[in-house]
mmCIF file of C-alpha atoms in Angstrom:
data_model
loop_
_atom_site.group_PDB
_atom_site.id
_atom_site.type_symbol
_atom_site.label_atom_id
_atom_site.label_comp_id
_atom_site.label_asym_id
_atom_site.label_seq_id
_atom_site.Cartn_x
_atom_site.Cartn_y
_atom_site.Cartn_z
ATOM 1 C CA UNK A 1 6.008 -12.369 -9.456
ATOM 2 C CA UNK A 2 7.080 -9.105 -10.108
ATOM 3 C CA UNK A 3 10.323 -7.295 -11.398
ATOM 4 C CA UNK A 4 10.982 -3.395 -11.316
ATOM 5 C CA UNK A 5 14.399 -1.190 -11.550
ATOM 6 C CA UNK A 6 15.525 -0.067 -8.510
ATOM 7 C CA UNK A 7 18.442 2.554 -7.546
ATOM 8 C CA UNK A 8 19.276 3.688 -4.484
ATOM 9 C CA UNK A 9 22.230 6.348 -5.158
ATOM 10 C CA UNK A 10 22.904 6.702 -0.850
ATOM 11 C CA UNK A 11 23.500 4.602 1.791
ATOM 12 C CA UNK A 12 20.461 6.320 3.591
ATOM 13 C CA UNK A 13 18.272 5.767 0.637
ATOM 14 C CA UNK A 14 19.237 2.068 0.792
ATOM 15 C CA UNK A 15 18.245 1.513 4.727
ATOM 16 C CA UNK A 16 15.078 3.242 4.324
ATOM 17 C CA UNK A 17 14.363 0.823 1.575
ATOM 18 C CA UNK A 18 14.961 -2.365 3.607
ATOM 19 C CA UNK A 19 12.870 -0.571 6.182
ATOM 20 C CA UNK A 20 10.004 0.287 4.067
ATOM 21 C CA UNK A 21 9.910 -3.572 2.832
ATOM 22 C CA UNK A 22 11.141 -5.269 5.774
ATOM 23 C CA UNK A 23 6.971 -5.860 7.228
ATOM 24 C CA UNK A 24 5.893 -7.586 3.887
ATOM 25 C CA UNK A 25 4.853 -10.646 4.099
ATOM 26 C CA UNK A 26 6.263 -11.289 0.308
ATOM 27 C CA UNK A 27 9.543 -11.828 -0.870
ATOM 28 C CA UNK A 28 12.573 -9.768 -1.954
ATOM 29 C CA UNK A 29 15.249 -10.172 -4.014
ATOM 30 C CA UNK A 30 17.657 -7.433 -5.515
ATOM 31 C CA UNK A 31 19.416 -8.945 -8.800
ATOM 32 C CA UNK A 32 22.408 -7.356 -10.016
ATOM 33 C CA UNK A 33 24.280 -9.988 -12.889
ATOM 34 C CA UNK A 34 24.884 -12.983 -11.666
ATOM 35 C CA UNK A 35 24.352 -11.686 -7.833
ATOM 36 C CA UNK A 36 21.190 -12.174 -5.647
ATOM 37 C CA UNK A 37 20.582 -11.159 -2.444
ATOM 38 C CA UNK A 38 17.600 -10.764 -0.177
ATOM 39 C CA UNK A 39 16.286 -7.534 -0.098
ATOM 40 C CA UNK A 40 15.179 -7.596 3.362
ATOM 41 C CA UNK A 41 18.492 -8.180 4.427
ATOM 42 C CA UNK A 42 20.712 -4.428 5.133
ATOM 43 C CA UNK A 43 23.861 -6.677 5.137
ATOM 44 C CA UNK A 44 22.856 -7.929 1.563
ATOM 45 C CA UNK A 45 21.751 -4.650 0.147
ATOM 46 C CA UNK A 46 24.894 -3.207 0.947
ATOM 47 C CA UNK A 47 27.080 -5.773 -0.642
ATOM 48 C CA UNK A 48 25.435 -4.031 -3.728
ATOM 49 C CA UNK A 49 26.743 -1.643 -6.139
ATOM 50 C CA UNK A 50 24.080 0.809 -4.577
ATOM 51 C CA UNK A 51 24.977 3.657 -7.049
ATOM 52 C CA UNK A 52 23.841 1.580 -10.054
ATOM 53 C CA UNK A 53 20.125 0.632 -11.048
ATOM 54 C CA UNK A 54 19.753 -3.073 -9.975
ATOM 55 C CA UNK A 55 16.419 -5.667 -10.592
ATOM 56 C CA UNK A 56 13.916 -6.164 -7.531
ATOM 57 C CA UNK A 57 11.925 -9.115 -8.156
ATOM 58 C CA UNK A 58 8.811 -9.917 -5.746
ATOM 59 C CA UNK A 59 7.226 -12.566 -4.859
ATOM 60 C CA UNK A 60 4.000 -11.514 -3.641
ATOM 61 C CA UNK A 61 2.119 -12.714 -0.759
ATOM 62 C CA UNK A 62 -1.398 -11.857 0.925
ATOM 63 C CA UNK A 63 -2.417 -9.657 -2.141
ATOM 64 C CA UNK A 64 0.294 -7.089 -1.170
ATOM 65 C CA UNK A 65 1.592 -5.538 -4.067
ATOM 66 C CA UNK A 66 -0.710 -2.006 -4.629
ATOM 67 C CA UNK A 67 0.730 -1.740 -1.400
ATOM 68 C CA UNK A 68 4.526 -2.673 -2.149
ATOM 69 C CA UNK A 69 4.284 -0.477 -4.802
ATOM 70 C CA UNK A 70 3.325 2.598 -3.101
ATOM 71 C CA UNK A 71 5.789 1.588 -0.658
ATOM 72 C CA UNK A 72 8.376 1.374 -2.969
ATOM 73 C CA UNK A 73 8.389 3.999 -5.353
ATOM 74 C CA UNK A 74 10.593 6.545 -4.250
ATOM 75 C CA UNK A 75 13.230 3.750 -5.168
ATOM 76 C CA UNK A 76 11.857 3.051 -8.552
ATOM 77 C CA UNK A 77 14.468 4.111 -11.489
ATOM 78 C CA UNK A 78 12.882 6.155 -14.200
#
């Protein structure tokens, strides 16, 4: 399992996340408090604050996660 900081800033940004995830075999969740939602899901990424940074943890599956990561990191927060 994995956790990194995610923000989105646009609703654009946020569907070409779940798209870029969505083929994984592993598992996505986006934490925000006490909030958790499936990453995979558009529906749940939008009930988000998607202007604020917000935890992505991953439960990885079939050795994916080099791959995840590159996948990923445009989304990354710095």
């Amino acid at each position: 399992m994995k956790t990194v900081t995610i923000k989105f800033g646009s609703v654009d940004n946020a569907t070409s996340f779940v798209k870029a995830i969505e083929d994984f075999e592993s598992h996505f969740d986006l934490i925000y408090g006490q909030y958790v939602v499936d990453a995979k899901s558009l529906l749940g990424v939008m009930t988000m604050d998607i202007r604020n940074k917000v935890d992505l943890r991953i439960m990885e599956r079939e050795n994916e996660m080099p791959t995840i990561m590159e996948a990923i990191s445009p989304y990354i927060a710095a």
